[in-house]
Amino acid sequence: MADNARAKRLADLIREVVAQKLQRGIKDPRLGSHVTITDTRVTGDLREATVFYTVYGDDEERKAAAAGLESAKGILRSEVGRAAGVKFTPTLTFVMDALPDTARTIEDLLDKARQSDAKVREASAGATYAGDADPYRKPGDDETDDTAE
């Protein structure tokens, strides 16, 4: 079992090697400049690596990029093995990163909350308090103070 620091270093190396190879070494048109490697995670035994990526474009381009990454998996694994110099080169699994979709959902929810806050602000613009503006008694008021006895 490898330590977490070694797995982290290997994950960082895999992310860099795969990103550089996608940018410069692979001539697949499905993997143009719109594929971005966002994160890489390696299991504790250093046998499997999960590479997270995003694709700039629509669903058709995402499917094409997934197919392109799957076909380039062997070349990318060879490059990782050459750069890492480990006894066993980890197998690569490519997973579409859900972070952009999650961020978009959060932004939509925040917009709805802002709109709701604006409606409440508009509704309460001319409103007054149901009772007095300051319902608390203060020393020196006209009413008798019960603590003076």
PDB file of C-alpha atoms in Angstrom, residues 14 18 22-23 34 37-38 61 63 78-79 84 87 93 101 112 114 129-130 141:
ATOM      1  CA  ILE A  14      -0.654  11.844 -14.718  1.00  0.00           C
ATOM      2  CA  VAL A  18      -2.214  13.527 -20.201  1.00  0.00           C
ATOM      3  CA  LEU A  22      -3.684  15.822 -25.584  1.00  0.00           C
ATOM      4  CA  GLN A  23      -2.479  19.305 -26.455  1.00  0.00           C
ATOM      5  CA  HIS A  34     -11.847  22.036 -26.198  1.00  0.00           C
ATOM      6  CA  ILE A  37      -8.193  17.814 -17.786  1.00  0.00           C
ATOM      7  CA  THR A  38      -9.540  19.050 -14.442  1.00  0.00           C
ATOM      8  CA  GLU A  61     -18.940  17.223 -28.881  1.00  0.00           C
ATOM      9  CA  LYS A  63     -19.749  12.244 -26.824  1.00  0.00           C
ATOM     10  CA  SER A  78       2.213   4.502 -22.454  1.00  0.00           C
ATOM     11  CA  GLU A  79       3.201   8.161 -22.040  1.00  0.00           C
ATOM     12  CA  ALA A  84       6.333   8.046 -14.164  1.00  0.00           C
ATOM     13  CA  LYS A  87       6.790  -0.679 -11.792  1.00  0.00           C
ATOM     14  CA  THR A  93     -10.357   5.719 -16.685  1.00  0.00           C
ATOM     15  CA  ASP A 101     -23.014  21.408 -14.477  1.00  0.00           C
ATOM     16  CA  LYS A 112     -33.809  32.508  -8.088  1.00  0.00           C
ATOM     17  CA  ARG A 114     -31.898  36.971  -5.642  1.00  0.00           C
ATOM     18  CA  TYR A 129     -44.288  48.248  11.701  1.00  0.00           C
ATOM     19  CA  ALA A 130     -47.418  46.519  13.033  1.00  0.00           C
ATOM     20  CA  ASP A 141     -40.413  56.630  30.099  1.00  0.00           C
TER      21      ASP A 141
END
